[in-house]
Coordinates of C-alpha atoms and ligand atoms in Angstrom, one line a residue:
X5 CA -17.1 7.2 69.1
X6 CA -14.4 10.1 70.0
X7 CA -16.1 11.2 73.3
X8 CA -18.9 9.8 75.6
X9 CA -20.9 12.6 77.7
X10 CA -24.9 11.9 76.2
X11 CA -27.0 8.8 74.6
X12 CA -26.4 10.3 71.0
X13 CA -23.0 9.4 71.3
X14 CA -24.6 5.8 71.3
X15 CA -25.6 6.2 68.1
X16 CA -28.4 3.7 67.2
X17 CA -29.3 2.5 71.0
X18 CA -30.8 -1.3 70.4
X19 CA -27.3 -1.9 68.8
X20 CA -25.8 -0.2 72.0
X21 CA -28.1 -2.8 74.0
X22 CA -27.1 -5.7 71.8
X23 CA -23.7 -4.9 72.1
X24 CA -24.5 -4.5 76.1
X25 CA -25.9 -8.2 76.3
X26 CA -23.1 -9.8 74.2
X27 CA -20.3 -8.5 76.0
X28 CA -22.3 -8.9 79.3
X29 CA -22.4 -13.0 78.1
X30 CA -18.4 -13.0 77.6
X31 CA -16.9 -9.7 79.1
X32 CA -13.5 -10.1 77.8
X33 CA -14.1 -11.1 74.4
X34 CA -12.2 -7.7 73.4
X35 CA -9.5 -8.4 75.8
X36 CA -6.3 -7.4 72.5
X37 CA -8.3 -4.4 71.9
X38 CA -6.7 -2.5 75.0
X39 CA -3.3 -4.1 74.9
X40 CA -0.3 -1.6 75.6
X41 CA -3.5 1.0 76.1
X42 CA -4.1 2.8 79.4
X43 CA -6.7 4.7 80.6
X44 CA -6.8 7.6 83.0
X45 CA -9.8 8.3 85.2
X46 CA -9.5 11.4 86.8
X47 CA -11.8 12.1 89.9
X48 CA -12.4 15.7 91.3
X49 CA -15.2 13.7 93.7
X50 CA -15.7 11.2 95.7
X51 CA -16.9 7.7 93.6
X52 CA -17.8 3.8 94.8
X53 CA -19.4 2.3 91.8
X54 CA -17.8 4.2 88.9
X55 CA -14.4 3.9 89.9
X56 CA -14.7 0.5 90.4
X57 CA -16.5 -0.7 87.6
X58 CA -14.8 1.7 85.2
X59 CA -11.5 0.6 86.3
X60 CA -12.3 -3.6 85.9
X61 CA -14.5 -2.3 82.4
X62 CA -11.0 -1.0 81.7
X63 CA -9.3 -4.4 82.6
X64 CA -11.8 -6.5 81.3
X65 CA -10.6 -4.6 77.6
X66 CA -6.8 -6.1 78.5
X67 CA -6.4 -1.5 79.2
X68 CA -3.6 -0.6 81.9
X69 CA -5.1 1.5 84.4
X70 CA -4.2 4.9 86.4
X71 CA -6.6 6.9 88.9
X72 CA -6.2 10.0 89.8
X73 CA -8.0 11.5 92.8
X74 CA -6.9 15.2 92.0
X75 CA -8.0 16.7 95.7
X76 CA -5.8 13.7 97.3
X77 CA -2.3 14.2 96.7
X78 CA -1.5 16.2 93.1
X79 CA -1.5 20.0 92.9
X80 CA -4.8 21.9 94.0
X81 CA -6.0 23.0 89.9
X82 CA -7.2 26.2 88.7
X83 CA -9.8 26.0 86.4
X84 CA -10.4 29.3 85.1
X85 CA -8.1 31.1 83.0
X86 CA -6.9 34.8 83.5
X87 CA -7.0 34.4 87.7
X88 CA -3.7 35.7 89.5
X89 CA -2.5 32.2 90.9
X90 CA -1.0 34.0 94.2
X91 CA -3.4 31.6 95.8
X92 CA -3.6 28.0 97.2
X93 CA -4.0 26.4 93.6
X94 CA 0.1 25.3 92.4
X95 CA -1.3 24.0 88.6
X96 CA -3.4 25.4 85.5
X97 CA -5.9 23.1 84.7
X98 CA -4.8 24.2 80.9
X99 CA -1.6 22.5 81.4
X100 CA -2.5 19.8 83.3
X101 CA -4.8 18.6 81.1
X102 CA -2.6 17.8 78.2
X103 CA 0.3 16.7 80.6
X104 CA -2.2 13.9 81.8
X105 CA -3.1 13.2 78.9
X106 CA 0.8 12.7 77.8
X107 CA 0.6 9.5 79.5
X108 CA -2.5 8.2 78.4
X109 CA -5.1 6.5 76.1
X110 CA -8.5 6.7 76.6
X111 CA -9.8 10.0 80.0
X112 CA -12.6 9.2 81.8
X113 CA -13.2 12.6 84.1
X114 CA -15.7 12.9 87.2
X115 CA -16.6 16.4 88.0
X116 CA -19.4 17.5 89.7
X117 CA -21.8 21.0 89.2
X118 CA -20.1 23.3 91.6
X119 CA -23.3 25.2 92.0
X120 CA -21.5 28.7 91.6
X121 CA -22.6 29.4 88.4
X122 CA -25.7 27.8 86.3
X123 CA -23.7 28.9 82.8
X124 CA -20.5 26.9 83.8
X125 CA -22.4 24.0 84.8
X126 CA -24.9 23.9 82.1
X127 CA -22.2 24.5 79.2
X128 CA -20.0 21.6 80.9
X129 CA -16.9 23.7 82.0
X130 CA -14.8 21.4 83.4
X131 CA -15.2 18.4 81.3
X132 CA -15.6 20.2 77.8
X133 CA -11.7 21.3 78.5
X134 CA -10.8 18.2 78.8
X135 CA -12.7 17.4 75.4
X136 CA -10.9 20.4 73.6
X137 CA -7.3 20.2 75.3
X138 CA -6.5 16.7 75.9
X139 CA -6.3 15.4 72.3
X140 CA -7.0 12.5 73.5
X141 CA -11.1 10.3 73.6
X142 CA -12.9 11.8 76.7
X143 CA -16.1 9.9 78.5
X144 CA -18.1 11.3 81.3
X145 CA -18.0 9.3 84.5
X146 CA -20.3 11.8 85.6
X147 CA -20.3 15.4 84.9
X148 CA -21.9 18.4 86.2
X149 CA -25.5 18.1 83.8
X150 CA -24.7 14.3 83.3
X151 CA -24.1 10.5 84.3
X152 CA -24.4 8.6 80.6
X153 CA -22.7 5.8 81.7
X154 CA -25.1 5.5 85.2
X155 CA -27.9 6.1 82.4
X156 CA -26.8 3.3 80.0
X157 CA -26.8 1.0 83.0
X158 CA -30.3 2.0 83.7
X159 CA -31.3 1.5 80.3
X160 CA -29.7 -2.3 80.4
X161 CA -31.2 -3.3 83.8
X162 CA -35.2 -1.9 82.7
X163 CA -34.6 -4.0 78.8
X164 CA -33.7 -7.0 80.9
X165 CA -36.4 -7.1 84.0
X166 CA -39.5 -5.4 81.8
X167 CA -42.6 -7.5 81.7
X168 CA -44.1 -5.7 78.8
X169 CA -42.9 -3.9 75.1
X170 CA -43.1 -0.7 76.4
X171 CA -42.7 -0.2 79.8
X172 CA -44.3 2.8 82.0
X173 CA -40.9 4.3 83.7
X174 CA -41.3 6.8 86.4
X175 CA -38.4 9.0 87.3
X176 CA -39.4 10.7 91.1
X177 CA -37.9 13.0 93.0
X178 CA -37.4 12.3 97.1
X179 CA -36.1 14.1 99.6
X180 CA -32.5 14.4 100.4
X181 CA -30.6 16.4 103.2
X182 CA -27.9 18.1 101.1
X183 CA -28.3 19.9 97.6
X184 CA -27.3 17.1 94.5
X185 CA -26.8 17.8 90.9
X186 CA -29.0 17.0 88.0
X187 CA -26.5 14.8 86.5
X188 CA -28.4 11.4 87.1
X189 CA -32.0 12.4 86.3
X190 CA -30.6 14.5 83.4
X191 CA -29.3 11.7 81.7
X192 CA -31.8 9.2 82.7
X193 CA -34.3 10.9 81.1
X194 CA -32.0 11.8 78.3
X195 CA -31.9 7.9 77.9
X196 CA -35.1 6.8 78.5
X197 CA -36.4 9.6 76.0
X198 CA -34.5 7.6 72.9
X199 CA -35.8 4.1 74.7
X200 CA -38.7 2.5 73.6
X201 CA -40.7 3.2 77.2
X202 CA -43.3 5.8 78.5
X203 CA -41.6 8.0 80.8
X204 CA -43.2 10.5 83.2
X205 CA -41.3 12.7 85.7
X206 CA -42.8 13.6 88.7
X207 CA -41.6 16.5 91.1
X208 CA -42.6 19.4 93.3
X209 CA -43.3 22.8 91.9
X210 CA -39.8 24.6 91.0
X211 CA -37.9 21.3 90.2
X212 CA -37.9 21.2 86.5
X213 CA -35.3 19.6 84.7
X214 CA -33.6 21.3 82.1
X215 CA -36.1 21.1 78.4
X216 CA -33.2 19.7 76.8
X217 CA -33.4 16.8 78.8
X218 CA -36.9 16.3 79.3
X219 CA -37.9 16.8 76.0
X220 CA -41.1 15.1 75.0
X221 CA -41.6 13.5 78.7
X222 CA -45.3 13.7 80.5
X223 CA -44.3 16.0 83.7
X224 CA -46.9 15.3 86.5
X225 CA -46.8 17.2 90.2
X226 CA -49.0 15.0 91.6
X227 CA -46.8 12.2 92.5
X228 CA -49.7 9.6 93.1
X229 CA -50.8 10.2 89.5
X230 CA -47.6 9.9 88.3
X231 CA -46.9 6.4 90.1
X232 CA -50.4 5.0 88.7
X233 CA -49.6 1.6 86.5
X234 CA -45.6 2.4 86.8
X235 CA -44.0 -1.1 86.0
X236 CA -40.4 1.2 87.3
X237 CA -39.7 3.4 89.8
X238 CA -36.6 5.7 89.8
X239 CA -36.2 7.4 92.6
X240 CA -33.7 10.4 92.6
X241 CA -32.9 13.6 94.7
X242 CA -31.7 16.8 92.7
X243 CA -31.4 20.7 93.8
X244 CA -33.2 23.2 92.2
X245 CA -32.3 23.0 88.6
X246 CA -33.2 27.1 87.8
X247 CA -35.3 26.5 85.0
X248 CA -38.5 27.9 86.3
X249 CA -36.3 29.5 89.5
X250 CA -33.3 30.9 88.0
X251 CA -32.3 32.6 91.4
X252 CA -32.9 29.2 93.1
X253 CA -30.1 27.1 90.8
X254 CA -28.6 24.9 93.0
X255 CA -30.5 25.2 96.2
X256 CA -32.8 22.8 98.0
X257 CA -36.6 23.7 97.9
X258 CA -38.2 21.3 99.8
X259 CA -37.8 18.3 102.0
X260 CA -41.2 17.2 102.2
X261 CA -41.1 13.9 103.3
X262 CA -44.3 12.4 102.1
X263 CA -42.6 12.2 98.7
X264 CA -40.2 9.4 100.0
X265 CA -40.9 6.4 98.4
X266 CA -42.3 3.4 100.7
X267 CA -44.8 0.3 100.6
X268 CA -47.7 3.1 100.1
X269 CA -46.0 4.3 97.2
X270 CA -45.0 1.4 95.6
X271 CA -48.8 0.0 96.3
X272 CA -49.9 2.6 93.7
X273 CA -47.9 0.7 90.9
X274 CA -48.1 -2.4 88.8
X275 CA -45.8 -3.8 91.3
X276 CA -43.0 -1.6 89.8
X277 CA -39.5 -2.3 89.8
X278 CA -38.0 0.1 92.3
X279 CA -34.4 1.5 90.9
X280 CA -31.9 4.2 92.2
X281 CA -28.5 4.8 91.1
X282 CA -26.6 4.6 94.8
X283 CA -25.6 5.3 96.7
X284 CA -29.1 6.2 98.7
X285 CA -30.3 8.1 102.0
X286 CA -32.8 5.1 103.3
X287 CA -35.6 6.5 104.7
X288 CA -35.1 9.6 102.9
X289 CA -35.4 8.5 99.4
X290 CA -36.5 5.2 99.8
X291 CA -37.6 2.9 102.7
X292 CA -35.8 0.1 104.5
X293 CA -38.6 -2.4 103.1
X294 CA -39.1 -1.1 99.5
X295 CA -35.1 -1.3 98.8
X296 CA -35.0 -4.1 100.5
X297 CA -37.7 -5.9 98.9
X298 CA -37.4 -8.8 95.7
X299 CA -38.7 -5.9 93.3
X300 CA -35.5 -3.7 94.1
X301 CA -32.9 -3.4 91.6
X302 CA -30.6 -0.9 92.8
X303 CA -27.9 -4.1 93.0
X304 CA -28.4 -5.2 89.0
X305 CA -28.4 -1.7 87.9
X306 CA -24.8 -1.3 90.0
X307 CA -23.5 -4.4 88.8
X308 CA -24.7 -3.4 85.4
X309 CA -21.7 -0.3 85.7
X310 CA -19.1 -2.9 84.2
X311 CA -21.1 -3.5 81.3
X312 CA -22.2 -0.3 80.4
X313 CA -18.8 1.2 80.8
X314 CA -17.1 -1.8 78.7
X315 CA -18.9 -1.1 75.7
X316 CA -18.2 2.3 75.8
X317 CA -14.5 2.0 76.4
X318 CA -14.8 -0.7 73.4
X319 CA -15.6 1.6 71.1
X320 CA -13.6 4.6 72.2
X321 CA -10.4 1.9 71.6
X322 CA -12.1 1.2 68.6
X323 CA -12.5 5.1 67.5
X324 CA -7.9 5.3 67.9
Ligands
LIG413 N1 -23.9 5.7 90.9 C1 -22.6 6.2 91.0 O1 -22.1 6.8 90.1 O2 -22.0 5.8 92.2 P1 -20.6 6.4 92.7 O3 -20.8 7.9 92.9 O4 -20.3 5.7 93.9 O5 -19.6 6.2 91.6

């Protein structure tokens, strides 16, 4: 594997999962693989889970590594090429990128959808640079159209808590105060489309995900419908993904509150699972009692960050 940013890069997923629940058994059964190796991870925002779990993933592989919070202490970047630098920015992303990657083995790069442009975000801008300048293997530790290795965590938490072959899995909307990416329920139904589970996503009008990622998926508006016989519930925000709204990209079309998921929600299930990447607006997206309760997994699935993001870093050591 030379890059990580989508599930194809898995290649065949139930040997992605195998490998998941081996390493998850003995976690540093690969510890020689990353000895003398370092790996960067380069943040443009703010992260809890990823950075930590990437960074012990990283240790757990014997890798040295090195964070880099780019708005916190190195030069303010320029990303795009032909602009008259007589501004705040001091350094060219264009040679930044391969003087990071000078110093390193493995990049892992977090950088959000800026929301100025649909086409930037869309074709990966930021992180595809990375890809084609650095030289160097590149994984998403979330991007502006995805979050693979939130996804893969996902995927891991649903194989080991479902109750039946093929689970139903429910990916909801919920309200949110601010506008969010797509990134999370991009790739989670990116994943759970290759998965061996039913999904259905379920939003108000003018929030559908791009067709790339929903592919095959049953899309259902009416969220009670869509919740009928669930055995998981994940519950995500996103902003207007311009797919049906192109002049909306980016912006927040509703906060209806009656699509936050409570006890009523959750009583329309087959006492699903309730799951959401974190971190979480309670009582926005999800009530105090329903995250709270035995069925929530939001901790496993968190926890769950190491393992993904060990086998991934495995076999981008491997791929040297
Ligand atoms: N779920 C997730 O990626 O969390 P952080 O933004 O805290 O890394």
């Amino acid at each position: 594997m030379k890059s990580f940013t989508n599930v194809f890069d898995l290649g065949d997923l139930n040997q992605a999962l195998a490998e998941a629940f081996e390493i998850k058994k003995s976690r540093y059964q690969y510890e020689a693989l990353g000895h003398h190796k370092t790996c960067l991870l380069i943040f443009f925002n703010n992260s809890l889970r990823t950075r930590l779990s990437t960074q012990k993933a990283a240790r757990n592989l014997g890798m040295d590594v090195i964070v880099l919070d780019v708005n916190q202490g190195a030069w303010k970047l320029e990303t795009e090429r032909g602009v008259i630098m007589d501004g705040d920015k001091s350094e060219h992303l264009l040679e930044a990128i391969p003087v990071m990657a000078s110093y390193c083995d493995l990049i892992g790069v977090r950088s959000f959808a800026r929301f100025e442009s649909r086409d930037d975000d869309y074709n990966e801008k930021i992180l595809n640079q990375f890809i084609q300048y650095s030289g160097k293997p590149v994984f998403s530790m979330e991007a502006a159209t995805g979050h693979p290795l939130q996804a893969f965590a996902d995927l891991i938490t649903i194989e080991e808590h479902k109750r039946t072959e093929r689970p139903k899995v429910v990916l909801t909307w919920a309200p949110h105060p601010r506008a969010l990416p797509q990134a999370v329920p991009n790739s989670f139904a990116d994943f759970m489309n290759e998965a061996n589970v039913d999904l259905v996503i379920t939003h108000p009008e003018g929030y559908e995900l791009d067709p790339k990622f929903v592919r095959g998926a049953r899309v259902e508006y009416d969220q009670k419908r869509a919740f009928e016989g669930a055995d998981f519930i994940y519950a995500k925000n996103w902003a207007c993904p311009g797919v049906t709204r192109p002049e909306a990209y980016g912006q927040i079309l509703s906060k209806d509150m009656s699509w936050t998921v409570d006890s009523e929600h959750m009583s329309w299930t087959n006492n699903a699972f309730f799951m959401h990447c974190l971190p979480v607006r309670r009582n926005m997206i999800v009530s105090d009692d329903v995250i709270e309760a035995p069925t929530s997994l939001v901790i496993p699935e968190a926890a769950n960050r190491e393992i993904s993001a060990t086998v991934v870093l495995k076999r981008l050591l491997q791929s040297l």
